[in-house]
XYZ file of C-alpha atoms in Angstrom:
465
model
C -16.254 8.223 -17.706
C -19.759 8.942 -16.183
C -20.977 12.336 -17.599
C -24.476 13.053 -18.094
C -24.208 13.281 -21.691
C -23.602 9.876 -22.830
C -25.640 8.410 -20.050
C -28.990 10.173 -21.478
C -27.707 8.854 -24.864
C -27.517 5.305 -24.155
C -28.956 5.007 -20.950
C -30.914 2.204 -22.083
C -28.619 0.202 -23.595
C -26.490 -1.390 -21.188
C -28.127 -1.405 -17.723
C -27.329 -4.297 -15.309
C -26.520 -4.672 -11.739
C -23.415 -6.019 -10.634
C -23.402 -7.534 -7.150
C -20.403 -7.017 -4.465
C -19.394 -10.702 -5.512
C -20.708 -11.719 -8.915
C -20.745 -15.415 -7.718
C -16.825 -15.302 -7.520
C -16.506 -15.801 -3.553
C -13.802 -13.775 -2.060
C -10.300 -14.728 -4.264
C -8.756 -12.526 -6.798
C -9.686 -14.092 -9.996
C -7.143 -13.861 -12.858
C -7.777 -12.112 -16.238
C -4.818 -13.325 -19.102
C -5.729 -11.924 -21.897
C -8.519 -8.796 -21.236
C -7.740 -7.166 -17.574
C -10.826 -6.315 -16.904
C -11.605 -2.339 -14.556
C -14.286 0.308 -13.855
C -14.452 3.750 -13.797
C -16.917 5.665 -11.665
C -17.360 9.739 -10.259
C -19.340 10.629 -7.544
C -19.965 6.987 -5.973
C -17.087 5.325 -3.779
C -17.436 1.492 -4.479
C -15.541 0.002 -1.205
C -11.913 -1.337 -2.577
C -12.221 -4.766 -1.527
C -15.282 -4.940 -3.362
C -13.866 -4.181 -6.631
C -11.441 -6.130 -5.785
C -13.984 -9.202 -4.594
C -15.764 -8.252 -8.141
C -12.674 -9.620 -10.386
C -11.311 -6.082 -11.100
C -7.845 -5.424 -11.543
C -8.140 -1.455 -12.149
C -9.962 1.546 -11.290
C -10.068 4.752 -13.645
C -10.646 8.191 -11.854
C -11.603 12.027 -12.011
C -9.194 14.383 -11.778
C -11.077 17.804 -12.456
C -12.070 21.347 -10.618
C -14.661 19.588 -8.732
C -13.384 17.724 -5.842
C -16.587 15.972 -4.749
C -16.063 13.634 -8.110
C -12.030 13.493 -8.210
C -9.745 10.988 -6.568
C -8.010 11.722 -3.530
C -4.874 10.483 -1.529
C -6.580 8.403 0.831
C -8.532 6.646 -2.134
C -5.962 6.015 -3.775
C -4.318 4.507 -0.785
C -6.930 2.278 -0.203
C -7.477 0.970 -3.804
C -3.469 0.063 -4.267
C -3.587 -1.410 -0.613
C -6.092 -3.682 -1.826
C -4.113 -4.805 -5.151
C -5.742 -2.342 -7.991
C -4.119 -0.561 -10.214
C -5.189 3.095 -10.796
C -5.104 5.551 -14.231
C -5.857 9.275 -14.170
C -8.134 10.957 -16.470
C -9.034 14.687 -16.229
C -12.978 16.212 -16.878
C -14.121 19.196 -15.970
C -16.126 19.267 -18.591
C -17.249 17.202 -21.899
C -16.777 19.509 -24.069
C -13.772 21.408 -22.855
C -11.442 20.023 -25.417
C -12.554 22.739 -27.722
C -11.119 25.533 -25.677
C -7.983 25.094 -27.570
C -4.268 25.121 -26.664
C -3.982 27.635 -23.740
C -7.142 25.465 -21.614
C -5.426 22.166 -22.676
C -2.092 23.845 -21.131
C -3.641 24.927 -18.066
C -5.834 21.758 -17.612
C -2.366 19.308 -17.878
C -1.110 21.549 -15.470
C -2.966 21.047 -12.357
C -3.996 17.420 -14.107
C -0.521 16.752 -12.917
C -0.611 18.526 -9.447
C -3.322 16.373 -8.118
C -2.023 12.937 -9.781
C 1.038 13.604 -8.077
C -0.829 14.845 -5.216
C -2.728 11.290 -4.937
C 0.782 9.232 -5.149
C 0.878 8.845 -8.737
C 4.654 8.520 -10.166
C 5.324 11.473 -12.377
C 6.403 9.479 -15.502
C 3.222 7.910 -15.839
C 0.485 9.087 -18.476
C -2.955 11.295 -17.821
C -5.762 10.918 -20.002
C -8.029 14.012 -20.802
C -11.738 13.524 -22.052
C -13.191 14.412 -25.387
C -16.609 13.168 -23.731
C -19.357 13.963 -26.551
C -19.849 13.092 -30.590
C -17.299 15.173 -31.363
C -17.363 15.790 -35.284
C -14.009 16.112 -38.144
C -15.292 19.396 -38.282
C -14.030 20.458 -34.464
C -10.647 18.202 -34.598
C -8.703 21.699 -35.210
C -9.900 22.685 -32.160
C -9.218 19.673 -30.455
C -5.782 19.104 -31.862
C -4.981 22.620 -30.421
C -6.158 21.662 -26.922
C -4.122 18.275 -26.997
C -1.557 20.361 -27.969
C -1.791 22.543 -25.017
C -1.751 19.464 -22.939
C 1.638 18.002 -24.367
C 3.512 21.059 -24.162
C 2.926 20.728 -20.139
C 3.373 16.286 -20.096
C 5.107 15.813 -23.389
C 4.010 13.396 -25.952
C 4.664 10.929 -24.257
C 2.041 10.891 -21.538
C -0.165 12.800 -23.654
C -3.922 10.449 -23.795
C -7.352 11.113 -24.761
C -10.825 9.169 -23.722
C -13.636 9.992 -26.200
C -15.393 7.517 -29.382
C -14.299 5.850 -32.211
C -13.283 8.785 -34.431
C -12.023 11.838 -32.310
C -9.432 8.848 -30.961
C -8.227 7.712 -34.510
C -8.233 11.434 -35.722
C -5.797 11.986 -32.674
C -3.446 9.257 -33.239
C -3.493 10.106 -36.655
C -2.497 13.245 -36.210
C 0.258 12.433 -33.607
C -1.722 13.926 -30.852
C -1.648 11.336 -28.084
C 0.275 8.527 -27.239
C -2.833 7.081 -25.539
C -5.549 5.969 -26.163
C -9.299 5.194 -24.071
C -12.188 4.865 -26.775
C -15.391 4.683 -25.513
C -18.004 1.851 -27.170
C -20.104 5.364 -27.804
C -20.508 7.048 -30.624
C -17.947 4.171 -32.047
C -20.547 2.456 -34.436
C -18.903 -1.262 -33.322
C -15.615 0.397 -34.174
C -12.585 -0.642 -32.443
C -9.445 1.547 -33.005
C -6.223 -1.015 -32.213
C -3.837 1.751 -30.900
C -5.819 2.399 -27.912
C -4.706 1.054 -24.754
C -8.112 1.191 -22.875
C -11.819 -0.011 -23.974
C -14.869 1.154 -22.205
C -17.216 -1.441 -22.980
C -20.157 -1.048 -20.819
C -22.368 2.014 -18.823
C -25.251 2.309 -16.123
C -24.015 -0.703 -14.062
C -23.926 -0.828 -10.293
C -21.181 -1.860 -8.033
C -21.202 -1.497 -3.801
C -24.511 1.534 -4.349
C -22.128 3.454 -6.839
C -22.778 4.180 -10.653
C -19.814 2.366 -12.507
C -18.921 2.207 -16.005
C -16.718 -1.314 -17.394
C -13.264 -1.319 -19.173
C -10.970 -3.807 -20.258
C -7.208 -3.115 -20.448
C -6.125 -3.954 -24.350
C -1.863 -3.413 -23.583
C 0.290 -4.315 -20.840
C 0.713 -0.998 -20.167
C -2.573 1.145 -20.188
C -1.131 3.880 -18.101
C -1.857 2.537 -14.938
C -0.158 2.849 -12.011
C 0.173 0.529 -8.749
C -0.078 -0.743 -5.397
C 3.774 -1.830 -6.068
C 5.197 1.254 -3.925
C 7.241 -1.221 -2.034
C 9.378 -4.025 -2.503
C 11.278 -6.574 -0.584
C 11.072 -10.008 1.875
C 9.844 -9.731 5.432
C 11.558 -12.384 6.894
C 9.917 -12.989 10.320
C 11.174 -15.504 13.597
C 9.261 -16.660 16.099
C 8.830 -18.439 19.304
C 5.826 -21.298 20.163
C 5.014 -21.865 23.182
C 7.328 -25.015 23.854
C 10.335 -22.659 22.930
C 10.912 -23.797 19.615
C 11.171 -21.422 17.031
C 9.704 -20.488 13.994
C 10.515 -18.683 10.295
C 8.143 -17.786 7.715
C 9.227 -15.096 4.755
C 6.251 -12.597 3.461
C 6.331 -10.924 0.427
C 6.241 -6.648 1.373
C 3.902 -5.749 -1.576
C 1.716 -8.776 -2.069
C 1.099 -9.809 1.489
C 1.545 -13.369 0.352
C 3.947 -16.233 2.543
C 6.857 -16.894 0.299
C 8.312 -19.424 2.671
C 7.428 -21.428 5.687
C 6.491 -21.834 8.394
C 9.608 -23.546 9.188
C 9.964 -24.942 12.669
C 13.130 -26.066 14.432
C 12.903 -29.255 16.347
C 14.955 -28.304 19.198
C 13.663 -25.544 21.710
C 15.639 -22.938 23.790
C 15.191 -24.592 26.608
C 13.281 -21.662 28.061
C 10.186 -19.547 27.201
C 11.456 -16.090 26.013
C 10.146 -13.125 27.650
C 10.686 -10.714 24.452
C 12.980 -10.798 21.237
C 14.597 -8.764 18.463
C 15.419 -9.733 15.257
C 19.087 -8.317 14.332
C 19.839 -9.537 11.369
C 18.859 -12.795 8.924
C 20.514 -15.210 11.841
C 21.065 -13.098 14.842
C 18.459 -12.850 17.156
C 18.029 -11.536 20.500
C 15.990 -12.972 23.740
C 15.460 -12.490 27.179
C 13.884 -14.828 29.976
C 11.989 -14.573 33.226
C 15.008 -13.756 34.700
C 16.530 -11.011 33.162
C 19.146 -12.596 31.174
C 19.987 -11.532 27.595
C 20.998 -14.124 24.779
C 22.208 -14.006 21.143
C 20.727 -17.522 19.136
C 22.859 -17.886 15.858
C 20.517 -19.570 13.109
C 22.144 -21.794 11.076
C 19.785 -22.640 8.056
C 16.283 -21.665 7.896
C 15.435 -22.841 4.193
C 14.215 -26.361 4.480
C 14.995 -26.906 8.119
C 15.543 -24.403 11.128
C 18.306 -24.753 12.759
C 20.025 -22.881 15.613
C 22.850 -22.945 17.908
C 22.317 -23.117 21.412
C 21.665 -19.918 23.354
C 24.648 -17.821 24.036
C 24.406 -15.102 27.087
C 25.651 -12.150 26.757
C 23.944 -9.823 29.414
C 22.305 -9.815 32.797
C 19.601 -7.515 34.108
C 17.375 -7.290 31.031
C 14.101 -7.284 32.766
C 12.253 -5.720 29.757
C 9.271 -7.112 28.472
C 9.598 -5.506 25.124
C 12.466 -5.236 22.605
C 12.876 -3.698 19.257
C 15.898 -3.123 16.898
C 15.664 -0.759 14.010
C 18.658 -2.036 12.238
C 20.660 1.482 12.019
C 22.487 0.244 15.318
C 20.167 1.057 17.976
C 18.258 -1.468 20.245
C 14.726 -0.271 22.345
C 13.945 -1.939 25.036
C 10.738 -1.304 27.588
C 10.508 -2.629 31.016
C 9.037 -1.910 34.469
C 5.054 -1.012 35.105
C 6.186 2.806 34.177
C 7.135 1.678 30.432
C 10.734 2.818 30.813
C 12.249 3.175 27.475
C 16.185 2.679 27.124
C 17.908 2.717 23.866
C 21.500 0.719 23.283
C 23.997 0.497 20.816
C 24.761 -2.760 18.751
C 27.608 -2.154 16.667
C 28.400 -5.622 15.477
C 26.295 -8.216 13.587
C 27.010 -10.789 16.348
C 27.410 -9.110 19.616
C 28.857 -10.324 23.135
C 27.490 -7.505 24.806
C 25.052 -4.959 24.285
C 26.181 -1.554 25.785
C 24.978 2.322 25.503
C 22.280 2.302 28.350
C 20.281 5.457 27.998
C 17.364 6.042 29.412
C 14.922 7.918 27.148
C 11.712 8.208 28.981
C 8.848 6.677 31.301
C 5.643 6.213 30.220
C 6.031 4.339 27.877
C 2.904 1.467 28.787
C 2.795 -0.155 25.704
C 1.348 -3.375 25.084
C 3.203 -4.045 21.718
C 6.419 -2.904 20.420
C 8.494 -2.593 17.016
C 10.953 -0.346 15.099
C 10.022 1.265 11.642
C 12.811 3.096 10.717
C 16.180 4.650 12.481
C 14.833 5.731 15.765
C 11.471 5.088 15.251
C 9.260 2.826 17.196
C 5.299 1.684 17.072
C 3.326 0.694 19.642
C -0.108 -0.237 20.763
C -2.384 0.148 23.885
C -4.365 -2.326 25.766
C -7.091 0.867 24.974
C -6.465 0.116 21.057
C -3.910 3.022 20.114
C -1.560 2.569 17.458
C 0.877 4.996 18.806
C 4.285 6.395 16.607
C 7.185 8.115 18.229
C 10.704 9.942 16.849
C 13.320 8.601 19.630
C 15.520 11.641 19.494
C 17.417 11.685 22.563
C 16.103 11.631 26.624
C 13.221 13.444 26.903
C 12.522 14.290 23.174
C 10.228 12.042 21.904
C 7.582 13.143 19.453
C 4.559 11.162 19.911
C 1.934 10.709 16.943
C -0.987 8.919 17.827
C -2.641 7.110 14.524
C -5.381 5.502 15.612
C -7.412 6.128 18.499
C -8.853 2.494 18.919
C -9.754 -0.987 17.484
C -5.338 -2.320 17.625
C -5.926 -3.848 21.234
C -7.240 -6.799 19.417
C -3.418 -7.373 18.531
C -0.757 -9.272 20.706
C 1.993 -8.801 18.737
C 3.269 -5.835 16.102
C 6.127 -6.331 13.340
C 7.515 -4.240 10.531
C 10.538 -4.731 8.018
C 10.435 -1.095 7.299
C 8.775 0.610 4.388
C 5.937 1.206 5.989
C 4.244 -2.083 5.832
C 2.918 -3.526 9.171
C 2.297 -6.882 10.465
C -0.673 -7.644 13.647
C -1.146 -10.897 15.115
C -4.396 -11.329 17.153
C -4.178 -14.300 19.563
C -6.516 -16.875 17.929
C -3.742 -16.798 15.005
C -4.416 -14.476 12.608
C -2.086 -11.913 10.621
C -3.242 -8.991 8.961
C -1.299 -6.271 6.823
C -1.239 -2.396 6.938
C 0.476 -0.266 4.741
C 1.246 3.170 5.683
C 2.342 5.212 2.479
C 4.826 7.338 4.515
C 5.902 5.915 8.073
C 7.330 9.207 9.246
C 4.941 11.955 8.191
C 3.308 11.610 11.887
C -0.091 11.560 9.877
C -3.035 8.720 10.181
C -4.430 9.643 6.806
C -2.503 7.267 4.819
C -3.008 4.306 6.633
C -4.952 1.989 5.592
C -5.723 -1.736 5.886
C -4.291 -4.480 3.246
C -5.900 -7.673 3.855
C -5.247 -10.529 5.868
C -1.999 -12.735 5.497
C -3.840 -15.830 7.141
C -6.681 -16.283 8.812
C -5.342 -18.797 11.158
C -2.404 -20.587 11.769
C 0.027 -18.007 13.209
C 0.546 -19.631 17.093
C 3.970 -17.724 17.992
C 3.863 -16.127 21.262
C 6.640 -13.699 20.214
C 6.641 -12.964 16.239
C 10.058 -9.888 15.365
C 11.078 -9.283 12.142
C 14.323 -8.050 10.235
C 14.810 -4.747 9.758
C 15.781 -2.763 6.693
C 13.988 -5.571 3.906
C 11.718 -3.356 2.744
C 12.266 -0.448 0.900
């Protein structure tokens, strides 16, 4: 951790400045043997700068001051941009000899703001021991760890402190984990602990950070993998062909594709829906709806020729949210109608209702039964609960900056897709879609940075979870 105490202790022994890329460009560099993290307090190092850095981990505050502890949308962030996060409570340095009842009472709200942040509730919290503590205080702090596993259990029971107050508490069956500080450890290394810090007083992004290195598999961490699952995404060029390219949800990284098919529809669609892996739906210019049954997509794309199956589908937006109903958006006044598809390959689409006007959107897709997202040529990213006609709860989450995109796509699980027109697709996660809130969206990085020439990019529901 970063409290004073050490820091005037060996303040001069391991200063250095660490700049935002440390000569490693912008990749993710790999670590196989030593994963390499920080911790840090008061300063906020920007994510993607750890990230830039070679860091695979970030250690943080949970305590009774909030100024220094992690918060929701931090943690967001950080797992949005690939790092790993472990908990460790300090209010204090020298709190651990308060004995059981403060170790009790510490675990317990220890564990109300991990979970509060998003961590999983199996996962382990580490509690400091952060000065030279001496064998003549271990009762003490064996009481106080004690306090603190009759709350988490044993099992996600871990300490941070030196050399000695770390092997006196795995000796003693205290803690089940273990982060020993290179102070106050003599160039003593005890085995059993999961987490090193190695190195104080270094700089990262303006903020005071400390160095770790990960000695287990499992150091207690806990992820950006909240999600899981293929977003499988068509597409239409501007010749009519089409187009499929499969995403990985968490990473953000193309598993497969682009795949293009040779032949083209034979007209330019107007909008689309994805229905399913090889159903998709289409309009033209005129109004006409079609169903195009793909065939392969693996090494080839391959499609049957379009089949219509409805007339008078003038919208210029469609969306299907893969619980059965279909959005569609059409006229300057944004109507928005909602129809039933009850069959993986429909001949006709029926269940007109009208829901509302005013629905100008400039982008469309579903997130989740009867929700839909949208953006405005003024750059809102707009959420709405499609209830019935005339109920539709509208949550705006951003205010500006999403006109830049021309197309919007989501799988579900709160992951989103933009495309901006020069061919560019960039990620956003949203930790929980339908929670109407803005806080806990953040961006994930870019997919590609070029590339992406579709003039109409859907996705199929229900892949993510």
């Amino acid at each position: 951790m970063t409290g004073l105490s050490r820091r005037v202790v060996l303040g001069g022994l391991g200063a250095a400045a660490v700049g935002g890329a440390v000569g490693l460009g912008s990749g993710r560099p790999a670590f196989a043997a030593t994963v390499r993290g920080i911790d840090y307090s008061y300063g906020r190092p920007r994510p993607s700068v750890i990230a830039d850095a070679g860091y695979s981990f970030v250690c943080r505050y949970l305590s009774h001051n909030s100024s220094k502890n992690l918060s929701r949308s931090e943690a967001d962030a950080l797992r949005a941009e690939g790092l790993d996060i472990v908990c460790n409570w300090e209010n204090t340095p020298s709190e651990a000899l308060s004995g059981h009842s403060l170790g009790a009472a510490n675990a317990t709200e220890a564990h109300r703001q991990a979970l509060a942040c998003g961590m999983p509730a199996s996962r382990p919290i580490y509690f400091s021991v952060d000065f030279d503590a001496q064998p003549g205080q271990q009762s003490a702090i064996n009481a106080y760890f004690d306090g603190i596993a009759s709350v988490l259990g044993r099992a996600r029971t871990g300490a941070y402190g030196g050399y000695g107050v770390i092997d006196r508490l795995f000796d003693a069956g205290k803690i089940s984990w273990g982060w020993q500080t290179y102070a106050w450890s003599g160039g003593n290394w005890d085995s059993r602990a999961q987490l090193r810090q190695v190195q104080n007083n270094l700089t990262l992004d303006g903020a005071a950070i400390d160095r770790d290195e990960a000695r287990a598999a499992d150091f207690g961490q806990w992820s950006r993998h909240a999600v899981s699952g293929t977003v499988s995404v068509y597409g239409f060029l501007a010749d009519g062909r089409m187009t499929y390219t499969a995403i990985d949800a968490d990473s953000g990284d193309r598993t497969h594709g682009a795949v293009t098919s040779s032949a083209t529809l034979g007209f330019l669609p107007v909008a689309m829906a994805t229905l399913n892996f090889n159903t998709i739906l289409v309009t033209n210019a005129e109004g006409h709806l079609f169903r195009v049954d793909v065939l392969t997509n693996n090494n080839s794309l391959i499609f049957e020729p379009p089949v219509k199956i409805g007339e008078g589908w003038t919208h210029h937006h469609l969306a299907y949210d893969g619980y059965g109903h279909l959005f569609g958006i059409a006229g300057e006044d944004g109507q928005l109608r909602r129809y039933n598809v009850t069959t993986a390959k429909p001949t006709s689409i029926g269940g007109n209702t009208f829901i509302k006007a005013g629905f100008t959107l400039k982008t469309l897709t579903a997130t989740g039964q009867d929700w839909i997202l949208g953006t405005t040529n003024g750059g809102q990213l707009i959420s709405y609960k499609i209830n019935g006609p005339n109920d539709t709860p509208r949550y705006e989450l951003r205010s500006t900056t999403w006109q830049v995109f021309d197309s919007l796509f989501s799988a579900g699980g709160g992951i989103y897709f933009g495309h901006k027109p020069e061919g560019s697709l960039h990620r956003y996660v949203d930790r929980d879609p339908f929670d109407g809130r803005s806080d806990d969206l953040v961006g994930a990085g870019t997919v590609d940075d070029a590339g992406w020439t579709q003039v109409l990019l859907s996705a199929q529901p229900r892949t993510v979870a």
